[in-house]
Amino acid sequence: SASANVVESLLPVLDNMKLGLQAAENHPEAKDIVVGFKMVDDQLKRSLQEQGLQEIVPDGENFDPNLHECISHQATEDIEEGKVIQTIRAGYRLNDKLIRAANVIVSSGPEPSS
């Protein structure tokens, strides 16, 4: 329980690190800084995985309301109804216990013909 609280408190740090790295990748002058922060991000993720943390990024999988939170449906010709189109925010399990559902966009199948 105590380790779950610590891990949960670090999830926003992981989210912010990911957002910061994505933003910095658009700036070639920040290349060396990106490399350093990527190393820190990888080390933090490895440490948390050693504690039993598993990231949930279900792109292309069937929507599972036990693990995923649908924040939007989107019509698409390419992806069948009920499949995850995109993960907006990763979910996490700690030792097989869900501590945060993945926020996802789910396919509603092809748009109905008029």
Tab-separated table of C-alpha atoms in Angstrom:
chain	number	residue	atom	x	y	z
A	1	SER	CA	0.000	0.000	0.000
A	2	ALA	CA	2.788	2.420	0.861
A	3	SER	CA	4.660	1.686	-2.358
A	4	ALA	CA	1.418	2.113	-4.320
A	5	ASN	CA	1.034	5.616	-2.864
A	6	VAL	CA	4.600	6.529	-3.814
A	7	VAL	CA	4.211	5.146	-7.338
A	8	GLU	CA	0.872	6.939	-7.802
A	9	SER	CA	2.454	10.222	-6.745
A	10	LEU	CA	5.110	9.762	-9.463
A	11	LEU	CA	2.646	9.177	-12.343
A	12	PRO	CA	2.177	12.924	-13.018
A	13	VAL	CA	5.985	13.209	-13.151
A	14	LEU	CA	6.069	10.526	-15.865
A	15	ASP	CA	3.272	12.314	-17.759
A	16	ASN	CA	5.040	15.680	-17.598
A	17	MET	CA	8.385	14.184	-18.588
A	18	LYS	CA	6.758	12.627	-21.658
A	19	LEU	CA	5.060	15.899	-22.632
A	20	GLY	CA	8.272	17.856	-22.135
A	21	LEU	CA	10.289	15.424	-24.233
A	22	GLN	CA	7.701	15.533	-27.024
A	23	ALA	CA	7.785	19.331	-27.057
A	24	ALA	CA	11.588	19.492	-26.934
A	25	GLU	CA	11.979	17.091	-29.869
A	26	ASN	CA	10.635	19.873	-32.121
A	27	HIS	CA	13.649	22.038	-31.256
A	28	PRO	CA	16.927	20.808	-32.777
A	29	GLU	CA	18.924	23.189	-30.585
A	30	ALA	CA	17.722	21.242	-27.521
A	31	LYS	CA	18.999	17.890	-28.820
A	32	ASP	CA	21.617	17.388	-26.070
A	33	ILE	CA	19.135	18.289	-23.344
A	34	VAL	CA	16.564	15.886	-24.811
A	35	VAL	CA	19.122	13.068	-24.720
A	36	GLY	CA	19.850	13.759	-21.035
A	37	PHE	CA	16.206	13.946	-20.021
A	38	LYS	CA	15.421	10.801	-22.031
A	39	MET	CA	18.080	8.969	-20.009
A	40	VAL	CA	16.497	10.175	-16.750
A	41	ASP	CA	13.025	9.203	-18.027
A	42	ASP	CA	14.227	5.703	-18.970
A	43	GLN	CA	15.959	5.245	-15.609
A	44	LEU	CA	12.853	6.338	-13.691
A	45	LYS	CA	10.657	3.975	-15.716
A	46	ARG	CA	13.071	1.058	-15.147
A	47	SER	CA	13.117	1.730	-11.398
A	48	LEU	CA	9.335	1.794	-11.259
A	49	GLN	CA	9.084	-1.385	-13.364
A	50	GLU	CA	11.343	-3.102	-10.843
A	51	GLN	CA	8.723	-2.184	-8.229
A	52	GLY	CA	6.012	-3.871	-10.339
A	53	LEU	CA	4.709	-0.941	-12.404
A	54	GLN	CA	3.378	-1.819	-15.876
A	55	GLU	CA	2.425	0.831	-18.418
A	56	ILE	CA	-0.845	0.376	-20.343
A	57	VAL	CA	-0.794	1.769	-23.903
A	58	PRO	CA	-3.560	-0.173	-25.677
A	59	ASP	CA	-3.336	1.292	-29.207
A	60	GLY	CA	-4.954	-1.158	-31.643
A	61	GLU	CA	-6.399	-3.360	-28.900
A	62	ASN	CA	-10.049	-4.009	-28.072
A	63	PHE	CA	-11.507	-1.439	-25.687
A	64	ASP	CA	-11.650	-2.887	-22.163
A	65	PRO	CA	-13.643	-0.799	-19.657
A	66	ASN	CA	-11.769	-2.552	-16.844
A	67	LEU	CA	-8.459	-1.059	-18.035
A	68	HIS	CA	-9.382	1.859	-20.287
A	69	GLU	CA	-11.401	5.036	-19.972
A	70	CYS	CA	-12.988	6.132	-23.251
A	71	ILE	CA	-12.755	9.904	-23.518
A	72	SER	CA	-14.016	10.048	-27.108
A	73	HIS	CA	-15.393	7.975	-29.980
A	74	GLN	CA	-14.246	8.631	-33.515
A	75	ALA	CA	-15.588	7.297	-36.788
A	76	THR	CA	-12.949	5.663	-38.988
A	77	GLU	CA	-12.943	3.477	-42.064
A	78	ASP	CA	-9.594	1.891	-41.169
A	79	ILE	CA	-10.164	0.599	-37.639
A	80	GLU	CA	-13.048	-1.632	-36.629
A	81	GLU	CA	-15.584	-0.538	-34.048
A	82	GLY	CA	-14.536	-1.040	-30.432
A	83	LYS	CA	-10.782	-0.874	-31.050
A	84	VAL	CA	-8.561	1.747	-29.421
A	85	ILE	CA	-7.438	4.300	-32.016
A	86	GLN	CA	-5.134	6.309	-29.778
A	87	THR	CA	-3.958	6.416	-26.169
A	88	ILE	CA	-4.155	9.992	-24.884
A	89	ARG	CA	-2.743	9.225	-21.419
A	90	ALA	CA	-1.108	5.930	-20.493
A	91	GLY	CA	-2.631	3.807	-17.784
A	92	TYR	CA	-0.719	1.876	-15.149
A	93	ARG	CA	-0.948	-1.350	-13.171
A	94	LEU	CA	1.062	-2.017	-10.051
A	95	ASN	CA	1.550	-5.721	-9.374
A	96	ASP	CA	-1.583	-6.519	-11.442
A	97	LYS	CA	-3.692	-3.910	-9.613
A	98	LEU	CA	-4.992	-1.089	-11.793
A	99	ILE	CA	-3.894	2.243	-10.354
A	100	ARG	CA	-4.868	4.410	-13.345
A	101	ALA	CA	-6.956	3.579	-16.394
A	102	ALA	CA	-5.600	4.538	-19.817
A	103	ASN	CA	-7.477	7.457	-21.419
A	104	VAL	CA	-8.260	6.412	-24.973
A	105	ILE	CA	-10.096	7.299	-28.175
A	106	VAL	CA	-12.184	4.395	-29.438
A	107	SER	CA	-13.308	3.657	-32.979
A	108	SER	CA	-17.019	3.848	-33.640
A	109	GLY	CA	-16.474	2.162	-37.005
A	110	PRO	CA	-17.237	3.732	-40.376
A	111	GLU	CA	-19.446	6.793	-40.502
A	112	PRO	CA	-23.041	5.892	-41.340
A	113	SER	CA	-24.066	6.616	-44.919
A	114	SER	CA	-26.496	9.477	-45.348
